[in-house]
Amino acid sequence: VRYYRVAANTPFNNSLLTYKSQEIFNLGDIVQVTVGKRSIKACILNEVKSDELESDSGFEIKEVEKIDDDLFSFSKDHLDFLTWAAKYYHYPLGQHLFDILPKAMKRAPKIKSELGKNKDLSYDLTDEQKEALCKIRPSINKFDKFLLHGVTGSGKTSVYIELLKDSFENKKNALLLIPEINLTPGLINTLREYLPYQIHSYHSAVTNSQRDALWRCLNKEDTPYLIVGVRSSLFLPMENLGMIIVDEEHDGSYKQSDRMCYNARDLAIKKAHMSGCPVVLASATPSLETFFPCHEKDRQYASMKKRPSTFNLPEIILRDKRVEQVGFDDLAWPFLKESLDEIQEVINKGEQAVIFVNRLGFANYIQCHGCGHCFECKNCSLSLKYYKSKNRLGCQTCDYSTPLPPSCPQCGNLKLLQKGYGTEKLEEVITSVIKGARVARFDRDHIKTFNKLTSILDDFNKGESNILIGTQMLSKGHNFKNVNYVLVMGIDSQLNFPDFRSSENTYQLLTQISGRSGRFSNYGKVVVETFDPENKIFNLIKENNFSDFYKNEILVRKTLNLPPFSKMCTLYITGKNQNKVSSYSIEIEKLAKNLSAQHFKRIDVLGARPTFVEKRANKFTWLILIRSADVASLHNFINTLENNRKKEYSLGFKVDIDPQVIL
DNA sequence: ACATGATCAGCT
DNA sequence: GCTGATCATGTC
């Protein structure tokens, strides 16, 4: 009889269990095992010799139920990578394996994908593009990390295409990571035109049966493939990788915030390292974590400061909201009159305008004029937004929604004030004030399907609509031909966000948005309405002065000992009982502080406190922030903490390594 | 995660 | 004393 260590799809004991069988299993095989009274899937990790078994563990080792020949098996290399990731992010390996594996299909459909057309680029590369290629090409057959720092519209895609062609020549597969499905159609079509690869895209809209088919067919054919996909594509069973590109590497959507809290950009570097291939991180606004290590070494840093066309970057204008006082009752509110006049001019000229705002709905919250009562969600510690089209109040984070009452439920006052604004409000104002406006809205609220998204963009590109009002979704990747005017509203709330990355995020967002203006003209304009026009960050964006922004920001990070000068980790404690959550969090904080005082001098434990929104969908969450001077201490510390904490099964305990936002 | 057994409020 | 709800505990 043989004994096997397996990673099972279960959270306890870090998912690692031992089973026996007469049969010979290989590493990576997927088997069915009994745990308690139920049967679950598990992955064979290694054989354990009978004399190495812990005889005192008190468990009677059970028999493996069966192996299904039809099931997928993990290769050693793939499993090594997944194991590394699970360890790094302190997440049970077994759970991770079955989080990423598509639910097995009875009868997997044939994968259909056509070969790319392999056309030559129809234009010459710029000197900067050639230079970037020269830096990266010497490393084409080994691991190295590059930052491709190119302004919006500098033609990063052409560089990708050349690099991917090289990789194809070497008969290697490749991976191109993109932040969201949003911008795939245009990009994929371009790649299909110019590349010989067989191209597969992988994102949330790919059905389970298609996923299953892809997992099985990869590496089975001779033609090299290119995967273009979102963060989870990183876990596909890719072999023989020759190139990994991370597009818009600074983008927050590379970070997963539930289950295993990984950052696909960081894991892409590890994957490239383990595959012995180069990884190219590309962005117009690199994260400090990427820029800091790369820009020092000239070899790893390629910059493209010019657009290949003769068109200049747009002019950025700051408009002081303190100067002109537009009353709440004014028809123009919340716009400044000057901005509206400009939009009218744009429309009169037959051009198009884009308006960006970072909030949804009509009013951000409703307050009673009589008693000051604010309408809050009954499930969350958040105020309700007002949606005028539905005449309802709705919650951002749970599905609670209620009709707007005619009067205040506290005092009966009939005057309910609408505070703050979102896309819906802006749409109404623009429609009523601008003559000839044909407005389309571009936000999560209005766009539920991929078809809707493409149809709104098509209409706008055809000129059937001429003003596009939208949120973050609008800032990324789109190439508008007839837009030379972009208006940015409500950036102040972004800048004053209580997170240490808020300046960095604002810089990135504004730079991306301004990249939507004047792509095909010489008079592109971006207007930013703000109460704080003196803020240094605006001038740096205006001058497209990344290096000064970087110098300022890196100084702040260094002074306050924040990443990239330290490693961070947040622990989240969640539960339905507020008292239990708070007392357990304080208990963990004490344990953590004792550990750090006695054994971990390089670790800081920063308070136990409720999260910014303490109650979400009737669950309370507290957090403890851990900061470490180095990675190794952080991992030792978290492991020790996890092994020594008193388990509290009614509460959730989540570890988030390298958190993206700390709220 | 999930099944099981213990404990407990609300009720006939 | 019954019943459904909530809690505490164990799983190779």
XYZ file of C-alpha atoms (C1' of nucleotides) in Angstrom:
687
model
C 0.000 0.000 0.000
C 1.165 3.522 -0.793
C 0.587 6.757 1.075
C 0.054 10.092 -0.630
C 0.073 13.691 0.498
C -2.736 15.552 -1.306
C -3.997 19.124 -1.567
C -7.753 18.862 -1.089
C -10.465 21.338 -1.914
C -11.060 22.271 1.714
C -9.816 25.150 3.874
C -8.728 23.470 7.104
C -5.219 22.210 7.856
C -4.013 24.398 5.008
C -5.809 21.908 2.700
C -3.060 19.271 3.119
C -4.211 15.711 3.941
C -2.851 12.139 3.673
C -4.518 9.173 1.939
C -3.534 5.628 0.957
C -4.041 3.518 -2.137
C -2.864 0.326 -3.820
C -2.437 2.220 -7.052
C 0.437 4.292 -8.316
C -0.403 7.947 -8.736
C 1.704 10.659 -10.261
C 2.281 14.139 -8.973
C -0.509 16.385 -10.240
C -3.101 13.647 -10.687
C -6.580 14.585 -9.587
C -8.399 12.102 -7.413
C -11.606 11.856 -5.454
C -11.234 11.444 -1.663
C -13.548 11.163 1.334
C -13.263 13.808 4.010
C -15.644 13.240 6.901
C -18.805 12.111 5.195
C -18.420 13.823 1.904
C -16.418 13.262 -1.231
C -14.229 16.006 -2.688
C -11.490 16.468 -5.260
C -7.821 16.508 -4.354
C -4.498 16.763 -6.148
C -1.647 14.304 -5.535
C 1.446 16.148 -4.276
C 3.901 13.400 -3.337
C 4.219 9.883 -2.015
C 4.974 9.494 1.689
C 6.951 6.457 2.839
C 5.103 4.593 5.585
C 7.924 5.187 8.088
C 7.665 8.926 7.503
C 3.997 9.036 8.476
C 3.232 10.831 11.695
C 1.905 7.880 13.667
C 0.776 10.093 16.528
C -1.481 12.279 14.408
C -4.519 10.295 15.577
C -6.075 9.983 12.141
C -7.040 6.783 10.510
C -5.823 7.228 6.957
C -8.551 6.636 4.401
C -8.382 5.089 0.984
C -8.403 7.224 -2.173
C -11.804 6.716 -3.776
C -10.799 6.801 -7.427
C -8.896 8.558 -10.122
C -10.830 9.703 -13.126
C -8.744 9.148 -16.261
C -10.708 11.797 -18.060
C -9.722 14.450 -15.564
C -6.982 16.932 -16.102
C -3.566 16.477 -14.452
C -1.263 19.264 -13.354
C 2.304 19.147 -14.658
C 5.198 19.473 -12.237
C 6.208 22.932 -13.470
C 2.672 24.205 -13.341
C 2.147 22.809 -9.863
C 5.436 24.323 -8.678
C 4.241 27.728 -9.788
C 0.802 27.350 -8.210
C 2.367 26.105 -4.979
C 4.698 29.058 -4.853
C 1.782 31.443 -5.357
C -0.365 29.795 -2.677
C 2.517 29.992 -0.198
C 3.265 33.599 -1.029
C -0.351 34.671 -0.596
C -0.980 32.440 2.447
C -3.889 30.669 0.852
C -4.538 26.895 1.007
C -3.059 25.280 -2.125
C -5.913 22.805 -2.491
C -8.480 25.568 -2.540
C -6.484 27.554 -5.053
C -6.148 24.576 -7.408
C -9.887 24.047 -7.489
C -10.657 27.766 -7.624
C -8.848 28.051 -10.947
C -9.676 24.681 -12.495
C -12.789 24.858 -14.693
C -15.603 22.622 -13.545
C -15.016 19.448 -15.581
C -17.384 18.938 -18.485
C -18.802 15.600 -19.498
C -18.013 16.128 -23.133
C -15.550 18.883 -23.847
C -16.274 20.787 -27.065
C -13.578 21.252 -29.693
C -11.766 24.512 -29.319
C -12.166 26.754 -32.297
C -9.538 29.334 -32.992
C -8.066 30.568 -36.212
C -4.501 31.358 -37.021
C -3.473 34.991 -37.125
C -2.820 36.546 -40.537
C 0.818 37.477 -39.931
C 0.788 40.698 -41.945
C 3.748 43.029 -41.817
C 3.252 46.270 -39.949
C 1.879 48.798 -42.396
C 4.087 51.542 -41.024
C 7.669 51.930 -39.864
C 8.618 51.732 -36.237
C 9.733 54.942 -34.566
C 13.263 55.300 -33.242
C 11.970 54.953 -29.712
C 10.142 51.740 -30.565
C 13.278 50.356 -32.224
C 15.357 51.311 -29.208
C 12.937 49.584 -26.854
C 13.143 46.433 -28.988
C 16.931 46.561 -28.971
C 16.959 46.569 -25.186
C 14.587 43.665 -24.791
C 15.689 41.387 -27.657
C 19.020 40.228 -26.182
C 17.064 38.583 -23.358
C 14.599 36.778 -25.564
C 15.769 33.349 -24.390
C 16.195 33.979 -20.690
C 14.492 35.552 -17.732
C 14.671 39.303 -17.460
C 12.296 42.037 -16.405
C 11.635 45.191 -18.402
C 9.590 48.297 -17.929
C 8.242 49.673 -21.187
C 7.323 53.197 -20.195
C 5.433 54.782 -23.097
C 3.055 57.724 -23.088
C -0.546 57.100 -24.149
C -0.630 56.600 -27.907
C 3.123 56.023 -28.211
C 2.510 52.707 -29.968
C 3.209 50.112 -27.319
C 1.103 47.625 -29.296
C 3.584 47.659 -32.188
C 6.355 46.783 -29.768
C 4.270 43.915 -28.375
C 3.696 42.631 -31.901
C 7.400 42.619 -32.754
C 8.293 40.878 -29.500
C 5.565 38.296 -29.929
C 6.759 37.610 -33.470
C 10.246 36.919 -32.101
C 8.801 34.547 -29.579
C 6.847 32.775 -32.324
C 10.012 32.423 -34.427
C 11.513 30.609 -31.440
C 8.506 28.260 -31.473
C 7.508 29.452 -28.023
C 4.077 30.198 -26.605
C 3.291 33.623 -25.173
C 1.025 35.380 -22.710
C -0.340 38.912 -22.942
C -2.076 40.037 -19.767
C -4.626 42.828 -19.979
C -6.483 44.458 -17.076
C -10.081 43.996 -18.205
C -12.144 42.424 -20.939
C -13.267 45.964 -21.818
C -10.544 46.720 -24.258
C -10.073 43.296 -25.822
C -12.013 43.445 -29.106
C -9.848 46.123 -30.730
C -6.598 44.706 -29.440
C -7.362 41.097 -30.352
C -8.311 42.085 -33.885
C -5.055 43.989 -34.308
C -3.058 41.038 -32.981
C -4.865 38.645 -35.323
C -3.912 40.859 -38.267
C -0.208 40.975 -37.597
C 0.667 37.767 -35.749
C 1.033 34.183 -36.977
C -0.007 32.832 -33.567
C -3.056 30.838 -32.735
C -4.746 33.267 -30.353
C -6.961 32.350 -27.411
C -8.640 34.939 -25.252
C -9.487 34.190 -21.632
C -11.747 36.316 -19.461
C -14.920 36.216 -17.382
C -17.192 35.938 -20.440
C -15.556 32.694 -21.586
C -17.959 29.898 -20.688
C -17.050 27.014 -18.484
C -17.101 24.494 -21.320
C -14.798 26.684 -23.411
C -12.436 26.977 -20.431
C -12.453 23.238 -19.956
C -11.637 22.725 -23.621
C -8.806 25.254 -23.471
C -7.252 23.694 -20.356
C -7.171 20.363 -22.141
C -6.004 21.459 -25.561
C -3.081 23.731 -24.585
C 0.340 22.232 -25.408
C -1.264 19.431 -27.427
C -0.642 20.984 -30.830
C 2.494 22.051 -32.655
C 1.501 25.602 -33.561
C 2.558 28.027 -30.829
C -0.298 29.829 -29.120
C -0.767 33.269 -27.640
C -3.078 33.762 -24.693
C -4.605 37.224 -24.383
C -6.396 37.392 -21.107
C -7.206 38.871 -17.719
C -5.410 38.108 -14.478
C -6.660 34.518 -14.112
C -5.045 33.508 -17.444
C -1.799 33.357 -15.527
C -2.921 30.052 -14.025
C -3.594 28.324 -17.334
C -1.420 25.226 -17.839
C 0.965 26.985 -20.214
C 4.243 25.323 -21.094
C 7.207 26.474 -23.135
C 6.582 30.179 -22.600
C 8.769 32.557 -24.574
C 7.330 35.927 -23.586
C 5.029 37.475 -21.009
C 3.702 40.993 -21.488
C 1.704 42.817 -18.830
C -0.224 45.649 -20.460
C -1.066 48.633 -18.193
C 0.897 47.022 -15.403
C -0.155 49.690 -12.857
C -3.821 48.770 -13.184
C -5.612 47.830 -9.973
C -7.651 45.104 -11.621
C -4.592 42.856 -11.647
C -5.211 42.480 -7.943
C -7.783 39.950 -6.788
C -9.493 40.851 -3.538
C -11.380 37.671 -2.729
C -10.253 34.062 -2.286
C -6.491 34.154 -3.029
C -5.582 37.855 -3.006
C -2.910 37.712 -5.705
C -1.519 40.406 -7.949
C -1.207 39.008 -11.479
C 1.529 41.525 -12.381
C 3.753 40.328 -9.529
C 3.008 36.682 -10.208
C 3.729 37.229 -13.914
C 7.295 38.132 -12.947
C 7.607 34.917 -10.950
C 6.052 32.907 -13.787
C 8.550 34.364 -16.259
C 11.355 33.594 -13.839
C 10.272 29.968 -13.497
C 9.745 29.673 -17.276
C 13.082 31.267 -18.126
C 11.564 33.894 -20.385
C 11.439 37.706 -20.356
C 8.570 39.667 -18.877
C 7.688 43.121 -20.174
C 5.687 45.410 -17.886
C 4.174 48.216 -19.894
C 2.435 51.425 -18.880
C 2.228 55.165 -19.503
C 2.060 55.576 -15.743
C 4.027 52.781 -14.102
C 3.418 51.889 -10.484
C 6.148 52.939 -8.083
C 6.720 49.274 -7.276
C 7.721 48.683 -10.889
C 9.386 51.974 -11.679
C 11.605 52.042 -8.595
C 13.580 48.870 -9.287
C 13.588 49.149 -13.110
C 14.501 52.743 -13.869
C 17.804 52.539 -11.993
C 19.040 49.871 -14.355
C 19.172 51.271 -17.853
C 19.082 47.745 -19.254
C 15.594 47.139 -17.831
C 14.071 50.478 -18.677
C 12.794 51.566 -22.094
C 10.887 54.777 -22.482
C 8.805 56.125 -25.341
C 7.973 59.773 -24.891
C 6.568 60.626 -28.311
C 3.502 59.619 -30.249
C 4.369 58.146 -33.673
C 1.937 60.543 -35.315
C 2.804 64.208 -35.441
C 0.020 64.947 -32.970
C 0.961 66.485 -29.655
C -0.317 65.392 -26.281
C -3.458 67.322 -25.288
C -3.324 70.544 -23.333
C -4.515 70.181 -19.736
C -6.422 73.062 -18.153
C -7.262 73.371 -14.464
C -10.472 75.169 -13.694
C -10.885 76.624 -10.202
C -14.272 75.722 -8.766
C -13.904 78.340 -5.995
C -14.042 81.262 -8.423
C -17.416 80.827 -9.982
C -20.136 79.984 -7.489
C -22.856 78.005 -9.172
C -25.748 77.503 -6.753
C -27.319 74.114 -6.166
C -30.534 75.386 -7.716
C -28.762 76.616 -10.822
C -29.557 74.635 -13.930
C -25.853 74.279 -14.637
C -24.867 72.742 -11.296
C -22.514 70.919 -10.795
C -20.770 72.189 -13.934
C -18.889 75.460 -14.226
C -20.502 77.745 -16.821
C -17.256 77.997 -18.750
C -17.075 74.234 -19.203
C -20.637 74.106 -20.509
C -19.897 76.890 -22.993
C -16.923 74.947 -24.279
C -18.962 71.778 -24.678
C -21.554 73.756 -26.644
C -18.769 75.000 -28.916
C -17.479 71.456 -29.449
C -20.955 70.284 -30.449
C -21.464 73.283 -32.744
C -18.217 72.374 -34.512
C -19.571 68.866 -35.097
C -16.985 67.257 -32.826
C -17.482 65.042 -29.809
C -16.896 65.409 -26.071
C -16.197 62.971 -23.248
C -17.150 63.730 -19.652
C -15.606 61.731 -16.886
C -16.936 61.420 -13.334
C -16.031 58.783 -10.773
C -19.511 58.216 -9.329
C -22.738 56.545 -10.424
C -26.345 57.593 -9.905
C -28.117 60.926 -9.659
C -27.375 62.059 -6.102
C -24.724 60.598 -3.855
C -26.967 60.732 -0.796
C -30.243 62.298 0.351
C -30.479 64.479 3.438
C -33.581 65.894 5.143
C -33.622 69.690 5.176
C -35.564 69.708 8.455
C -33.691 67.319 10.757
C -30.547 66.425 8.815
C -31.472 62.744 8.609
C -29.494 60.819 5.975
C -30.860 57.706 4.318
C -28.651 54.717 5.114
C -28.666 51.132 3.926
C -30.122 48.752 6.506
C -27.527 46.107 5.679
C -24.426 48.297 5.354
C -22.869 51.314 7.064
C -23.224 53.362 3.877
C -25.577 56.049 2.663
C -27.932 55.195 -0.168
C -27.525 56.723 -3.613
C -30.483 58.240 -5.415
C -31.304 56.956 -8.914
C -33.710 59.320 -10.600
C -34.727 57.150 -13.559
C -36.006 54.510 -11.149
C -36.911 57.091 -8.469
C -35.305 54.751 -5.966
C -32.625 54.727 -3.333
C -30.066 51.986 -3.751
C -26.989 50.622 -2.011
C -23.580 50.399 -3.708
C -22.391 47.168 -2.132
C -25.504 45.098 -1.460
C -28.677 44.714 -3.501
C -30.875 46.724 -1.139
C -33.148 49.174 -2.911
C -36.241 51.118 -1.846
C -38.519 53.741 -3.441
C -37.713 57.314 -2.436
C -40.242 58.230 0.279
C -42.132 61.517 -0.259
C -41.110 62.839 3.162
C -38.509 62.324 5.864
C -39.284 59.181 7.915
C -37.863 60.896 11.044
C -39.574 64.286 11.063
C -42.010 64.261 8.150
C -40.386 67.214 6.424
C -41.142 67.256 2.707
C -37.904 68.907 1.640
C -35.293 66.237 0.940
C -31.977 67.567 -0.341
C -30.038 65.800 -3.079
C -26.348 65.929 -2.197
C -23.488 65.122 -4.535
C -23.766 63.979 -8.139
C -23.001 61.066 -10.443
C -23.254 60.121 -14.113
C -27.051 60.208 -14.158
C -27.161 63.832 -12.923
C -24.554 64.965 -15.427
C -26.506 63.299 -18.216
C -29.644 65.228 -17.263
C -27.885 68.600 -17.049
C -26.055 68.167 -20.341
C -29.185 66.990 -22.152
C -31.161 70.015 -20.995
C -28.464 72.678 -21.333
C -26.499 71.763 -24.474
C -28.276 72.328 -27.783
C -27.841 69.428 -30.177
C -26.538 67.088 -27.481
C -27.030 63.386 -28.106
C -25.812 61.920 -24.830
C -24.786 58.336 -24.138
C -23.890 57.019 -20.719
C -20.957 54.713 -20.154
C -21.008 53.174 -16.690
C -21.528 49.843 -14.944
C -25.062 50.868 -14.128
C -26.076 51.309 -17.714
C -23.887 48.698 -19.365
C -24.559 45.195 -18.176
C -23.473 43.160 -21.189
C -20.569 43.081 -23.545
C -22.881 43.661 -26.518
C -24.306 46.792 -24.925
C -20.769 48.061 -24.408
C -19.768 47.561 -28.015
C -23.011 49.030 -29.333
C -22.614 52.217 -27.271
C -19.030 52.584 -28.468
C -20.070 51.895 -32.072
C -22.814 54.521 -31.927
C -20.363 57.028 -30.523
C -17.701 56.259 -33.115
C -20.280 56.561 -35.891
C -21.377 59.915 -34.466
C -24.909 58.839 -33.593
C -24.184 60.101 -30.100
C -21.848 63.038 -29.589
C -21.322 63.268 -25.823
C -20.192 60.299 -23.772
C -20.570 60.499 -19.978
C -18.922 57.764 -17.983
C -16.842 56.431 -15.118
C -13.466 54.638 -14.860
C -14.593 52.295 -17.651
C -14.113 55.193 -20.006
C -10.519 55.959 -19.091
C -8.874 52.862 -20.491
C -7.719 52.013 -23.950
C -10.408 53.509 -26.158
C -9.349 55.238 -29.322
C -11.835 58.006 -30.127
C -11.271 59.640 -33.501
C -13.380 62.765 -33.161
C -12.810 63.619 -29.485
C -10.664 66.618 -28.758
C -12.345 67.687 -25.554
C -12.450 65.795 -22.256
C -13.962 67.200 -19.068
C -13.049 65.680 -15.701
C -15.466 66.153 -12.804
C -15.107 65.242 -9.137
C -11.414 64.406 -9.182
C -11.045 65.973 -5.719
C -12.743 63.052 -4.003
C -10.272 60.736 -5.731
C -7.331 62.794 -4.559
C -8.583 62.985 -0.980
C -9.260 59.280 -0.760
C -7.817 58.009 2.537
C -5.266 55.625 1.036
C -1.532 56.047 0.689
C -1.730 55.415 -3.045
C -4.328 58.139 -3.710
C -1.844 60.537 -5.383
C -0.446 57.752 -7.494
C -3.934 56.624 -8.495
C -5.010 60.162 -9.342
C -1.906 60.712 -11.430
C -2.525 57.479 -13.300
C -6.225 58.080 -13.799
C -5.843 61.638 -15.081
C -3.034 60.677 -17.410
C -5.089 57.807 -18.804
C -8.160 60.015 -19.246
C -6.216 62.717 -20.993
C -4.977 60.041 -23.354
C -8.543 59.907 -24.731
C -8.361 63.459 -26.067
C -6.795 64.611 -29.313
C -5.502 61.268 -30.511
C -6.011 62.439 -34.077
C -5.652 66.217 -33.885
C -3.320 68.894 -32.693
C -5.692 70.726 -30.403
C -6.726 68.092 -27.867
C -7.860 69.587 -24.607
C -8.538 68.208 -21.119
C -10.349 70.349 -18.561
C -10.183 69.397 -14.889
C -12.625 71.038 -12.474
C -11.156 71.212 -8.962
C -11.298 73.074 -5.651
C -7.565 72.577 -5.239
C -5.850 73.803 -8.418
C -2.666 74.623 -6.479
C -2.093 70.966 -5.703
C 1.347 70.108 -7.066
C 0.133 66.918 -8.643
C -1.946 68.769 -11.242
C 1.023 70.655 -12.581
C 3.027 67.484 -12.882
C 0.227 65.882 -14.868
C -0.079 69.023 -16.999
C 3.575 68.833 -17.953
C 3.389 65.062 -18.266
C 6.244 65.178 -15.813
C 6.377 61.638 -14.571
C 9.893 61.908 -13.264
C 9.124 64.772 -10.873
C 5.903 63.137 -9.773
C 7.932 60.053 -9.116
C 10.634 61.905 -7.178
C 8.060 63.561 -4.911
C 6.084 60.433 -4.340
C 9.067 58.187 -3.739
C 10.296 60.654 -1.105
C 6.946 60.488 0.679
C 6.988 56.706 0.587
C 10.528 56.609 1.895
C 9.821 59.054 4.712
C 6.704 57.212 5.829
C 8.250 53.804 5.205
C 5.579 52.697 2.767
C 5.923 50.354 -0.251
C 8.170 49.919 -2.186
C 10.336 50.556 0.888
C 8.430 48.082 3.018
C 6.216 45.050 2.580
C 2.604 45.276 3.672
C -0.085 42.808 4.595
C -3.626 43.331 5.832
C -5.507 40.839 7.959
C -9.283 40.996 7.672
C -11.571 39.623 10.372
C -15.218 39.292 9.371
C -18.368 38.101 11.065
C -22.042 38.732 11.713
C -21.533 39.583 15.392
C -19.906 42.997 15.781
C -18.662 42.377 19.336
C -17.039 39.089 18.400
C -15.326 40.693 15.413
C -13.933 43.581 17.446
C -12.834 41.533 20.459
C -11.201 38.848 18.305
C -9.447 41.514 16.228
C -8.069 43.099 19.379
C -6.957 39.673 20.599
C -5.104 39.037 17.325
C -3.581 42.502 17.500
C -2.229 41.726 20.988
C -0.808 38.404 19.855
C 0.763 40.078 16.826
C 2.275 42.856 18.930
C 3.712 40.372 21.427
C 5.207 38.269 18.655
C 6.753 41.296 16.998
C 8.160 42.600 20.283
C 9.701 39.259 21.220
C 10.738 37.618 17.981
C 10.086 39.827 14.987
C 11.881 43.122 15.348
C 11.410 43.998 11.665
C 7.626 43.830 11.888
C 5.260 46.703 12.740
C 1.720 45.969 13.794
C -0.538 48.891 12.997
C -3.706 48.866 15.049
C -6.827 46.809 14.908
C -9.635 48.974 13.579
C -12.931 48.724 11.781
C -12.642 48.934 7.998
C -13.708 52.178 6.326
C -17.113 50.638 5.665
C -17.456 48.507 8.768
C -20.732 46.817 7.894
C -21.335 45.363 4.437
C -24.343 43.154 3.698
C -24.805 42.593 7.458
C -21.233 41.493 8.009
C -18.738 43.464 10.065
C -15.079 43.676 9.121
C -12.043 44.829 11.064
C -8.497 44.997 9.849
C -4.971 44.795 11.194
C -2.157 46.212 9.122
C 1.220 44.494 9.183
C 4.349 46.154 7.847
C 7.665 44.435 7.379
C 11.113 45.588 6.393
C 11.586 42.505 4.205
C 9.601 39.707 2.553
C 11.107 36.798 4.461
C 10.252 38.236 7.887
C 6.731 38.980 6.749
C 6.124 35.387 5.697
C 7.675 33.945 8.844
C 5.601 36.301 10.911
C 2.289 35.515 9.218
C 2.976 31.786 9.452
C 3.772 32.045 13.160
C 0.689 34.149 13.739
C -1.545 31.688 11.900
C -0.136 28.739 13.835
C -0.499 30.412 17.214
C -3.825 32.137 16.955
C -6.814 30.685 18.729
C -9.094 29.513 15.918
C -12.459 31.222 15.895
C -14.574 29.299 13.419
C -17.517 31.641 13.318
C -15.286 34.419 11.989
C -13.609 34.854 8.629
C -9.837 35.392 8.686
C -8.312 36.669 5.451
C -4.681 37.434 4.659
C -3.994 40.004 1.941
C -0.327 40.238 0.966
C 0.701 43.441 -0.879
C -2.767 45.006 -0.576
C -3.811 47.361 -3.332
C -6.132 49.503 -1.247
C -6.228 49.696 2.520
C -9.654 50.741 3.681
C -16.564 24.114 3.314
C -19.653 21.174 5.359
C -21.682 17.655 8.417
C -22.636 16.620 13.036
C -23.989 17.101 17.767
C -24.942 20.412 21.617
C -27.410 24.141 23.368
C -31.244 27.183 23.602
C -35.403 30.256 22.730
C -40.142 29.929 21.716
C -44.090 27.302 21.962
C -47.921 23.734 22.681
C -40.932 17.941 25.798
C -40.807 19.249 20.774
C -38.754 22.004 16.869
C -36.036 24.897 14.298
C -32.118 28.048 14.821
C -27.592 28.998 16.160
C -23.109 27.605 17.787
C -18.869 24.736 18.438
C -16.133 21.123 16.749
C -13.857 17.790 13.636
C -12.389 16.319 9.097
C -6.495 12.791 6.599
